[in-house]
PDB file of C-alpha atoms and ligand atoms in Angstrom:
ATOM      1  CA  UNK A   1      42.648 -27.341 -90.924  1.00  0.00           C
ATOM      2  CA  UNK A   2      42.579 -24.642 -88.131  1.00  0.00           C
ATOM      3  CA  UNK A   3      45.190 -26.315 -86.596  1.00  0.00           C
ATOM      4  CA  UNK A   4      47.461 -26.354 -89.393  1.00  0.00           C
ATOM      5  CA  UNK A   5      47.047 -22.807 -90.268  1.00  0.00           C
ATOM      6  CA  UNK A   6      48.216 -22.395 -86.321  1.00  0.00           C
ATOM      7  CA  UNK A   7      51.172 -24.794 -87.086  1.00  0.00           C
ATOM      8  CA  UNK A   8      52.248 -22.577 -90.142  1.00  0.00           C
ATOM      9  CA  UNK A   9      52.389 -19.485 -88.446  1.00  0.00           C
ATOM     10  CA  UNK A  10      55.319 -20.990 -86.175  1.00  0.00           C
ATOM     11  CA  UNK A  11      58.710 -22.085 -86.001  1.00  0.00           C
ATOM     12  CA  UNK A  12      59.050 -25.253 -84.008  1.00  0.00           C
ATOM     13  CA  UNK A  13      61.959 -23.865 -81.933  1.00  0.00           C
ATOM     14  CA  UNK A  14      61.693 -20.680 -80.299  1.00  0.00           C
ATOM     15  CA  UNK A  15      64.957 -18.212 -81.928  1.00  0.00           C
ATOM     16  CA  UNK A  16      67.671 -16.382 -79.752  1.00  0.00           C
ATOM     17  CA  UNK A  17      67.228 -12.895 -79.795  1.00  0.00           C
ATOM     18  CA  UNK A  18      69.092 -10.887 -81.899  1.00  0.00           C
ATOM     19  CA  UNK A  19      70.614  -9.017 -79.284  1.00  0.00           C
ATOM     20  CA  UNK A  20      72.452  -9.975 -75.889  1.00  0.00           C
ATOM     21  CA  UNK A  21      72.067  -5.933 -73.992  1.00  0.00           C
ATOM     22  CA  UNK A  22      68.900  -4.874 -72.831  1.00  0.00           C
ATOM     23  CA  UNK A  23      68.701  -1.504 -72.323  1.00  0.00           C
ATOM     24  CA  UNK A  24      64.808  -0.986 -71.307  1.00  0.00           C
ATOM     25  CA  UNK A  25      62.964  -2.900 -68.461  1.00  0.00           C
ATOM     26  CA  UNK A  26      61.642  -2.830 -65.261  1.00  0.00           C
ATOM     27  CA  UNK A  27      62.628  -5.303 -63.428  1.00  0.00           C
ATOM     28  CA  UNK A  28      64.175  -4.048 -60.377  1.00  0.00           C
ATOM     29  CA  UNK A  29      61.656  -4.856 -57.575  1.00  0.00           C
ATOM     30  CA  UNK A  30      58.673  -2.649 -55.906  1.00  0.00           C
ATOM     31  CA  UNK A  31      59.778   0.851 -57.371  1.00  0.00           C
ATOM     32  CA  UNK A  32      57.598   1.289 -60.805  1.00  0.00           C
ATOM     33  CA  UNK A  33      54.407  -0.487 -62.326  1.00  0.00           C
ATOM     34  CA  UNK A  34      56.840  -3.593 -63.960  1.00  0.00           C
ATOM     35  CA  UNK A  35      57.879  -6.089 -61.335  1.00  0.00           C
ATOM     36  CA  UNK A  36      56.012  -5.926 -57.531  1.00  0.00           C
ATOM     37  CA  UNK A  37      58.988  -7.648 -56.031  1.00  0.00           C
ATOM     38  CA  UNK A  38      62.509  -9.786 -56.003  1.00  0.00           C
ATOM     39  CA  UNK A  39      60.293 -13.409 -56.954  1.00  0.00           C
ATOM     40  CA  UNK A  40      58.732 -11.823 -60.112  1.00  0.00           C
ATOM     41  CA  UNK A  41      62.232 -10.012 -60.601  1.00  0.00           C
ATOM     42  CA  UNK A  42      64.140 -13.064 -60.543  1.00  0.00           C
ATOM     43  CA  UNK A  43      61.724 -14.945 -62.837  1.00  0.00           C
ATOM     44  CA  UNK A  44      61.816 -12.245 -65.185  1.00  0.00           C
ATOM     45  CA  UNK A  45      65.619 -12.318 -65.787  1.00  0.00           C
ATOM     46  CA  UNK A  46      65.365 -15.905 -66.109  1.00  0.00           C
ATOM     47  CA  UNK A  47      63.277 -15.444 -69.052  1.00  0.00           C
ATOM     48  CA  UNK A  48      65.813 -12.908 -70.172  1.00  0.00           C
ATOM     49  CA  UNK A  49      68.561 -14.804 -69.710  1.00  0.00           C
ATOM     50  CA  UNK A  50      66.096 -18.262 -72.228  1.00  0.00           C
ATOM     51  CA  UNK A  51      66.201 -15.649 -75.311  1.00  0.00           C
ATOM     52  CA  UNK A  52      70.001 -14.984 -74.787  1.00  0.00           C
ATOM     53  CA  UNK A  53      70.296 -11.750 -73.143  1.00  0.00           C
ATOM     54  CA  UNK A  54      72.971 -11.600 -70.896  1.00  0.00           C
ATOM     55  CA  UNK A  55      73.400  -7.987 -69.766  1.00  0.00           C
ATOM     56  CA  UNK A  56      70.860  -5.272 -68.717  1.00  0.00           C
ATOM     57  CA  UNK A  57      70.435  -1.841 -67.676  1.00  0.00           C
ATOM     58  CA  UNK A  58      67.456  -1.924 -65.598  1.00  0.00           C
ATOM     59  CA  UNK A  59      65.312   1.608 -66.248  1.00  0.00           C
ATOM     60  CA  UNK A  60      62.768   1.945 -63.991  1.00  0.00           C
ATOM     61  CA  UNK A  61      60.403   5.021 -64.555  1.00  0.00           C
ATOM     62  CA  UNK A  62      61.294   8.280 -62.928  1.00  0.00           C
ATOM     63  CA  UNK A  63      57.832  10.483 -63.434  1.00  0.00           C
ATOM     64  CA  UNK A  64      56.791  13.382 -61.818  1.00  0.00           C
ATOM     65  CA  UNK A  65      52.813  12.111 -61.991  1.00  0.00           C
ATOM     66  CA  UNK A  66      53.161   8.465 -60.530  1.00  0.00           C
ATOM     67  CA  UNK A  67      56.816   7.092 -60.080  1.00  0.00           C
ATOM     68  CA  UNK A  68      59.022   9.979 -57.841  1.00  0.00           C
ATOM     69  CA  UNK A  69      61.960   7.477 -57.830  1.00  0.00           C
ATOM     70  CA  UNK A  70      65.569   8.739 -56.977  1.00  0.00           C
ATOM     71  CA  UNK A  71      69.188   7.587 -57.431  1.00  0.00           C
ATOM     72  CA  UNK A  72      68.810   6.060 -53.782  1.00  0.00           C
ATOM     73  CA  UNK A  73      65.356   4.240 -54.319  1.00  0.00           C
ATOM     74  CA  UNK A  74      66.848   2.703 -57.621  1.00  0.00           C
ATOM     75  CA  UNK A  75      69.995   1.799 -56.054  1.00  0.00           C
ATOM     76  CA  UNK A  76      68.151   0.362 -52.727  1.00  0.00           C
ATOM     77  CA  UNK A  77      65.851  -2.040 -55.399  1.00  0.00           C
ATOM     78  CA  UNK A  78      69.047  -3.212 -56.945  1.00  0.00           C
ATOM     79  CA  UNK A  79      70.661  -3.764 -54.030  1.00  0.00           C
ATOM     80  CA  UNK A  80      67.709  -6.300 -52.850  1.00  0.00           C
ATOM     81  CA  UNK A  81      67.873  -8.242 -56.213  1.00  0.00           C
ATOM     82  CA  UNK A  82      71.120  -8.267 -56.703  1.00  0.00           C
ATOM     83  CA  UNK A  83      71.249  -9.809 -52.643  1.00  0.00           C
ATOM     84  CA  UNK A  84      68.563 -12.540 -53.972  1.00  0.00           C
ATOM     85  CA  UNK A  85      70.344 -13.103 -57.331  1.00  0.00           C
ATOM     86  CA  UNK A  86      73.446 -13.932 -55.041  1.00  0.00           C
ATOM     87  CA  UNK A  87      71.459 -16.264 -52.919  1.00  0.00           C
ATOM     88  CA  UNK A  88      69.864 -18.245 -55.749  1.00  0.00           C
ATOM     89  CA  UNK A  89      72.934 -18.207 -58.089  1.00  0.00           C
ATOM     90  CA  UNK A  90      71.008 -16.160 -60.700  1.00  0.00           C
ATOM     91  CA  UNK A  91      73.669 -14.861 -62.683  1.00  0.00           C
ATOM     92  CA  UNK A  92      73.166 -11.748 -65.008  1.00  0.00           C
ATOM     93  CA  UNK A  93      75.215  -8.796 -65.625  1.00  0.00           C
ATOM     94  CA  UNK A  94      72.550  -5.970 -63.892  1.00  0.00           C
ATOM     95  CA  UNK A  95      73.104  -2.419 -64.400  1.00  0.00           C
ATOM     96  CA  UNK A  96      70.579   0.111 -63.634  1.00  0.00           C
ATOM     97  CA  UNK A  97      69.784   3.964 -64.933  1.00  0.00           C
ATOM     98  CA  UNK A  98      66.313   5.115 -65.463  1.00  0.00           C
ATOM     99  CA  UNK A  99      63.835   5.814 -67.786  1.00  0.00           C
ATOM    100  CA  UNK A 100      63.469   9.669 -67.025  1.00  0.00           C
ATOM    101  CA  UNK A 101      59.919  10.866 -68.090  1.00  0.00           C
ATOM    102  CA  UNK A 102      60.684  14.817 -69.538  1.00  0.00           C
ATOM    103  CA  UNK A 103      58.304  16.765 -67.104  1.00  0.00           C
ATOM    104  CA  UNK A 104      59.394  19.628 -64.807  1.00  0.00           C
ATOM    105  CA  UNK A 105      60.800  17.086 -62.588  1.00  0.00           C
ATOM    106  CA  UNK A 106      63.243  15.901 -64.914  1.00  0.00           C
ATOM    107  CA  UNK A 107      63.830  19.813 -65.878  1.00  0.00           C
ATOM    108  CA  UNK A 108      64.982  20.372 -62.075  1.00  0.00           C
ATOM    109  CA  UNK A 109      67.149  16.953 -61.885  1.00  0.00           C
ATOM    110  CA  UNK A 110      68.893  18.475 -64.768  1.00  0.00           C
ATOM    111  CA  UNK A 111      69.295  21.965 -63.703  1.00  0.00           C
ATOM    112  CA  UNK A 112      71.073  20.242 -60.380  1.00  0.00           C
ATOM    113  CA  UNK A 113      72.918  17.641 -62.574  1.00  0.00           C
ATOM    114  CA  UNK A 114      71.014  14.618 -60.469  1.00  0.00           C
ATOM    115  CA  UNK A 115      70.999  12.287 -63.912  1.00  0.00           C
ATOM    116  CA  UNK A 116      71.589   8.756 -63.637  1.00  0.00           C
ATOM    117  CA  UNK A 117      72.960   7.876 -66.785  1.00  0.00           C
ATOM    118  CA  UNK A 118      73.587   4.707 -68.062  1.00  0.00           C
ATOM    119  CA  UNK A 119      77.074   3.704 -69.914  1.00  0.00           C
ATOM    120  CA  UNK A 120      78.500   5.656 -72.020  1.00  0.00           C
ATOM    121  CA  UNK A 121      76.507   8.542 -70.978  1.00  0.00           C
ATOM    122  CA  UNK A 122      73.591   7.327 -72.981  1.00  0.00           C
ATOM    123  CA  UNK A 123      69.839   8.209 -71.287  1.00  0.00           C
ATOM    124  CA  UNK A 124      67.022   6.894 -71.679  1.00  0.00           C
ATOM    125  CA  UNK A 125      63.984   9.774 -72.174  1.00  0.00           C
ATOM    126  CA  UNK A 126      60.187   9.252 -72.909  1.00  0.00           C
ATOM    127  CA  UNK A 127      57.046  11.796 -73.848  1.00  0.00           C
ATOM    128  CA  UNK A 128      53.650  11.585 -71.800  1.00  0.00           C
ATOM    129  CA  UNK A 129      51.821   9.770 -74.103  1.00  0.00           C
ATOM    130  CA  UNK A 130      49.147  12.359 -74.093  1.00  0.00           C
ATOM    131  CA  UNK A 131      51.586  15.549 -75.701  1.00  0.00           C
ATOM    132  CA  UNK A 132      55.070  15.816 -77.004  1.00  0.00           C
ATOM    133  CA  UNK A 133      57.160  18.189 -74.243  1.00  0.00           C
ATOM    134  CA  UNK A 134      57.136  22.089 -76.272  1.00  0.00           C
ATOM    135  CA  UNK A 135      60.875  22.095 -75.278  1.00  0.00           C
ATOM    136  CA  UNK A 136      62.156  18.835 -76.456  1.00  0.00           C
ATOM    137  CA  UNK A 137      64.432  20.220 -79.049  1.00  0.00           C
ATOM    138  CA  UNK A 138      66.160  22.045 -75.799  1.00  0.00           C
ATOM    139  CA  UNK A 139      66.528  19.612 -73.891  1.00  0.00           C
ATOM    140  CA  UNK A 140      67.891  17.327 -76.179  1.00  0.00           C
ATOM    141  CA  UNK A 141      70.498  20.361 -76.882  1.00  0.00           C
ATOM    142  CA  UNK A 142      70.937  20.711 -72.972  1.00  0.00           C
ATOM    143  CA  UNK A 143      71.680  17.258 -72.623  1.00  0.00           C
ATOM    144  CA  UNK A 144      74.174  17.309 -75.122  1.00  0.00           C
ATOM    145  CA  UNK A 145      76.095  20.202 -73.731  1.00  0.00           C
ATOM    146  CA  UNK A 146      76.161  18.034 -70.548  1.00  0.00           C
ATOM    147  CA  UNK A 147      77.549  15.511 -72.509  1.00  0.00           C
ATOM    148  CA  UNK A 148      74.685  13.093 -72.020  1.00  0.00           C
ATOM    149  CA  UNK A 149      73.186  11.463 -75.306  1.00  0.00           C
ATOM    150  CA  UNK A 150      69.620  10.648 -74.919  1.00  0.00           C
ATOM    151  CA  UNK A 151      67.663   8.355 -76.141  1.00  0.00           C
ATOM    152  CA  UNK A 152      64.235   8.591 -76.861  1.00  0.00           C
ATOM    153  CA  UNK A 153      61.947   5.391 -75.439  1.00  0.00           C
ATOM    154  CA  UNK A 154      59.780   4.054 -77.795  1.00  0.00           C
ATOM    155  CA  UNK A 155      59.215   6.640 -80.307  1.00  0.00           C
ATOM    156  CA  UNK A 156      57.089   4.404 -82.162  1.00  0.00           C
ATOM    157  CA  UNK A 157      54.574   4.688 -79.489  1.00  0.00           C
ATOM    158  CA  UNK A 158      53.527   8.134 -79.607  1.00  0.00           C
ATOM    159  CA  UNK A 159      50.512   8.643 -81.651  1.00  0.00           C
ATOM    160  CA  UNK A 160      51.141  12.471 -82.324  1.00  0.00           C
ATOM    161  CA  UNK A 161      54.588  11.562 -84.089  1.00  0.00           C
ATOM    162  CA  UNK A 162      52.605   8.385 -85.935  1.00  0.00           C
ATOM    163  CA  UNK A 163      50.777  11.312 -87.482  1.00  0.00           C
ATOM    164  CA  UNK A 164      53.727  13.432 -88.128  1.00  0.00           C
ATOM    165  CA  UNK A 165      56.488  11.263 -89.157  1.00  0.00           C
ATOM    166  CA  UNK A 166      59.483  14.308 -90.519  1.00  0.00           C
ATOM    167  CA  UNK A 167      59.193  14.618 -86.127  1.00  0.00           C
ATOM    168  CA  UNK A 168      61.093  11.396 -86.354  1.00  0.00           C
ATOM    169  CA  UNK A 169      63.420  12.662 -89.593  1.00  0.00           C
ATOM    170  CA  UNK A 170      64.351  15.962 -87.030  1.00  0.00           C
ATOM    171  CA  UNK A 171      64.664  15.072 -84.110  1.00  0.00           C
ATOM    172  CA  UNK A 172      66.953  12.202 -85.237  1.00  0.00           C
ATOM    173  CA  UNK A 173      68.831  14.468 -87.242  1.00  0.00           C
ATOM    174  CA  UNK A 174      69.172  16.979 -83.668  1.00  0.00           C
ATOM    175  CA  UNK A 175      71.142  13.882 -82.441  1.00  0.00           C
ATOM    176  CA  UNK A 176      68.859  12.162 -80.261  1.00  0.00           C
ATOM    177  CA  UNK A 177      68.840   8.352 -80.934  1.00  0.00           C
ATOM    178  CA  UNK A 178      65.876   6.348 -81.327  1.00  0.00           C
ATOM    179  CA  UNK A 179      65.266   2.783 -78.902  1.00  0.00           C
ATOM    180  CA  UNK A 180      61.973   0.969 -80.400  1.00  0.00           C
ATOM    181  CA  UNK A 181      60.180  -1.470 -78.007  1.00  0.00           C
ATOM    182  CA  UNK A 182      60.444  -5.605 -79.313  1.00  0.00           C
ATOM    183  CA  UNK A 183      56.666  -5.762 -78.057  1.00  0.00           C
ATOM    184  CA  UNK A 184      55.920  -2.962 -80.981  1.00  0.00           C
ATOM    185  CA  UNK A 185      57.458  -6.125 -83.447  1.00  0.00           C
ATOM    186  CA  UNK A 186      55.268  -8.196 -82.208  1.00  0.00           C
ATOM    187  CA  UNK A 187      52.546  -5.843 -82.819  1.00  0.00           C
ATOM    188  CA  UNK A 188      51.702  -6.373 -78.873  1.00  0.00           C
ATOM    189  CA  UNK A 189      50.440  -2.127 -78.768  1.00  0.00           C
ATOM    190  CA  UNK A 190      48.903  -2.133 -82.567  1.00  0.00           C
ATOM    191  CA  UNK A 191      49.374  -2.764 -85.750  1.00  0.00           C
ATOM    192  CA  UNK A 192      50.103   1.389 -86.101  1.00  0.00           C
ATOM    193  CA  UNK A 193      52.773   0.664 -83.756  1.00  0.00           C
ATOM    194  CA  UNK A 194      53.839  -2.026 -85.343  1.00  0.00           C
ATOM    195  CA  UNK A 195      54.411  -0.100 -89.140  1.00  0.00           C
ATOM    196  CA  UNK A 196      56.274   2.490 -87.227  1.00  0.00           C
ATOM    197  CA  UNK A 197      58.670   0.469 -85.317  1.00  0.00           C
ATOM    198  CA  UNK A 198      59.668  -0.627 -89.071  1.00  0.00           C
ATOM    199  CA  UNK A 199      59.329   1.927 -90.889  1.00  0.00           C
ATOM    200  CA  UNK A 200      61.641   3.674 -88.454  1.00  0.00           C
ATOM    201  CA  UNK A 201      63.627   0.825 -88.767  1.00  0.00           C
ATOM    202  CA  UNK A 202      63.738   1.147 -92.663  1.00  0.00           C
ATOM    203  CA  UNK A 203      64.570   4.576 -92.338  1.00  0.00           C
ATOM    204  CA  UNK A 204      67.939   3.541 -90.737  1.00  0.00           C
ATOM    205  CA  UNK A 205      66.446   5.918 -87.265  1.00  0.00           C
ATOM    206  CA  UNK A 206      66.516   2.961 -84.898  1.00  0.00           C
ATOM    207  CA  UNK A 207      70.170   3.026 -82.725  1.00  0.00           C
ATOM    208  CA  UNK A 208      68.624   0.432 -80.234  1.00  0.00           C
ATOM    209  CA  UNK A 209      65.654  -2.129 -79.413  1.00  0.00           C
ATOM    210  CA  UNK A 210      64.426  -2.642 -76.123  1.00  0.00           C
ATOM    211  CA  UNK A 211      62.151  -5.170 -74.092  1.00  0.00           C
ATOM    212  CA  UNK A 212      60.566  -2.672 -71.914  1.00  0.00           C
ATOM    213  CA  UNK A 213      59.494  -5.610 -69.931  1.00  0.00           C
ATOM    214  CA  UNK A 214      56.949  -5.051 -66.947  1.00  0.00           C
ATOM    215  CA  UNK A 215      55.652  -8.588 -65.924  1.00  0.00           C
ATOM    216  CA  UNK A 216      55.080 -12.139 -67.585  1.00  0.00           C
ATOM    217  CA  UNK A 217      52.338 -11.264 -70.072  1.00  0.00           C
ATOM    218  CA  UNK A 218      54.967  -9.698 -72.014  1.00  0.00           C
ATOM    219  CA  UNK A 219      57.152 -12.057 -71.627  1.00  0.00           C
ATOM    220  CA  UNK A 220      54.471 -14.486 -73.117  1.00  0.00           C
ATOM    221  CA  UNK A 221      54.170 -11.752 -76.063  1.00  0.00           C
ATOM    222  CA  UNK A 222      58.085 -12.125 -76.875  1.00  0.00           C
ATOM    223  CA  UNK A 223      58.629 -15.966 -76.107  1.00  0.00           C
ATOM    224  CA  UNK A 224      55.596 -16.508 -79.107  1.00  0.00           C
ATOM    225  CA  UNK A 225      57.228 -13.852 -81.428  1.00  0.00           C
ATOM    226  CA  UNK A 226      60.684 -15.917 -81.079  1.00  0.00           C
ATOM    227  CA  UNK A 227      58.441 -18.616 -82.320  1.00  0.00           C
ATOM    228  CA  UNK A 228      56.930 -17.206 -85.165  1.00  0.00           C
ATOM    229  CA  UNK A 229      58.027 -16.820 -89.062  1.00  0.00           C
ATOM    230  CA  UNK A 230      58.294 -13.606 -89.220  1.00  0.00           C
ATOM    231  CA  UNK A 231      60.817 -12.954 -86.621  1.00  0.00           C
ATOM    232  CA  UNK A 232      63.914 -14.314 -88.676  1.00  0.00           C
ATOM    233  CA  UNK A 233      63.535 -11.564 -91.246  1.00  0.00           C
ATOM    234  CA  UNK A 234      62.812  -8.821 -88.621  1.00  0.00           C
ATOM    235  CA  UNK A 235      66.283  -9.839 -86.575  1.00  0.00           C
ATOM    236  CA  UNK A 236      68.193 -10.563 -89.767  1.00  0.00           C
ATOM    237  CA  UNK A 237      66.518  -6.587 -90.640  1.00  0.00           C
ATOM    238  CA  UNK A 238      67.907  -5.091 -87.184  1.00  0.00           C
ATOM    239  CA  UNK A 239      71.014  -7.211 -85.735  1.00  0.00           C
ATOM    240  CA  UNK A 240      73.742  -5.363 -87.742  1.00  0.00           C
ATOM    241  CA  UNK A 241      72.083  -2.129 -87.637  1.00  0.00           C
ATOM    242  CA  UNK A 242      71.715  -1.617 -83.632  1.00  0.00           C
ATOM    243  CA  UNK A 243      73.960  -0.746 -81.208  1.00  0.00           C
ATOM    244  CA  UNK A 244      73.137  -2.627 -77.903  1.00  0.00           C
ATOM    245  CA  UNK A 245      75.966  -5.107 -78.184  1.00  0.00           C
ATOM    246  CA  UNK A 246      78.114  -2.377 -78.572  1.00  0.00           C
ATOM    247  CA  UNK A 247      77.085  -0.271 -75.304  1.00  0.00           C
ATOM    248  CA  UNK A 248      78.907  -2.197 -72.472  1.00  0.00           C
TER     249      UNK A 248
HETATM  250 FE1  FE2 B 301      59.517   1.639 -70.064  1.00  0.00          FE
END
C-alpha cells in the first residue's frame, strides 16, 4: 500500500527540463561554498547536461563576509575546468559572471566599474538573508544608468519580502527582473518558499529560473522533482514565460 502511494507520486521517466540556459550555479571549482574542486565540477555538469541543459553562466558568490572573489579568481577557476573539460571531452557551453552579494563591497566594485556581467549585460544580485540592503532601489537605478540590468537571485527566498509581498510588485515594476531557484519548486527550502516561487510566478514577476546548484544533494533534489507529477504542470506553467533560452 505504502509502496503504491510512493509509485503514484512519480513519473516513471525522469522529464527534460524546461529550460536549456542556466544562469545560477556554482560550479566552477574551489572559489565559493558549491563545488570543492574540478572532479565534483565535472560531475556536476554532467548532471546538467542528463536534464538537458546545455549552456551555463557559472555565478559564483562574490560577498564581502565569506567569498572576496575577483574577476581574476573567477576567471583562474574557469580556466582549470574548462582545461579538465578539454581533457575528458566534457562538452558544455561554460560562461561565467557572478552572483554579486549587495554589501559595501559590491558598492565600491561599482563605483570603479569592476562588474562582471553576464550576456547581455544582465547581473545577477542577492540580499543577506538576514535584511534587505536600505539602498536597493538605488542601486538598482545605478545599475541601470550603467546600463547593467540586474537580476535579483532568488527573491523567493527572503523571508522579509515573504511577509511583504507589494516589495516584489515594486521593485519589479523599478525594472529589476526576478530569477527564482528550481530547488524552491521542489519545495527543497520550504513550503513558504515554495508558494512564493509560484505565486511570483502567477504574478507574471519571474524573467528567469535558476539551479543555484552547490553539490550533489541538490542535484538529488532536482533529478526526483523531474520525476514527480507535479513537475509537468509547473514547466508547462513557466517554459513560455522565461527568458533563459533567450539570453545567449
Ligand atoms: Fe547562488
Amino acid at each position: 500500500m505504502l509502496l503504491n502511494f510512493f509509485k503514484s507520486k512519480k513519473n516513471k521517466e525522469p522529464q527534460p527540463l524546461f529550460y536549456s540556459t542556466d544562469i545560477h550555479s556554482h560550479v566552477l571549482p574551489g572559489i565559493d561554498d558549491g563545488s570543492p574542486n574540478t572532479d565534483v565540477s565535472i560531475e556536476l555538469l554532467k548532471a546538467m547536461k542528463s536534464w538537458g541543459i546545455e549552456s551555463i553562466v557559472a555565478t559564483p558568490h562574490i560577498a564581502e563576509e565569506n567569498f572576496e572573489n575577483t574577476p581574476q579568481t573567477i576567471k583562474n577557476a574557469y580556466d582549470k575546468l574548462n582545461t579538465r573539460m578539454l581533457d575528458l571531452g566534457v562538452e558544455m557551453n561554460v560562461l561565467y559572471s557572478a552572483e554579486y552579494r549587495i554589501d559595501d563591497r559590491f558598492r565600491k566594485m561599482l563605483e570603479e566599474n569592476n562588474i562582471l556581467v553576464m550576456p547581455n549585460n544582465y547581473l545577477l544580485i542577492e540580499n543577506s538573508f538576514v535584511q534587505p540592503p536600505i539602498d536597493l532601489k538605488n542601486i538598482i537605478y545605478e545599475l541601470q544608468l550603467r546600463d547593467i540590468k540586474p537580476i535579483l537571485a532568488h527573491p523567493e527566498r527572503y523571508g522579509y519580502y515573504q511577509r511583504k509581498r507589494e516589495v516584489y510588485e515594486t521593485l519589479f515594476h523599478s525594472g529589476c527582473e526576478f530569477q527564482i531557484n528550481l530547488l524552491s519548486l521542489t519545495g527543497y527550502y520550504g513550503d513558504r518558499e515554495k508558494e512564493t516561487a509560484l505565486w511570483l510566478a502567477n504574478k507574471g514577476y519571474v524573467s528567469f529560473v535558476g539551479s543555484d546548484l552547490h553539490h550533489f544533494g541538490h542535484v538529488e533534489v532536482i533529478n526526483r522533482f523531474l520525476s514527480s507529477k507535479e513537475y509537468p504542470a509547473i514547466a508547462e506553467r513557466l517554459a513560455h514565460s522565461i527568458k533563459n533560452d533567450q539570453l545567449l
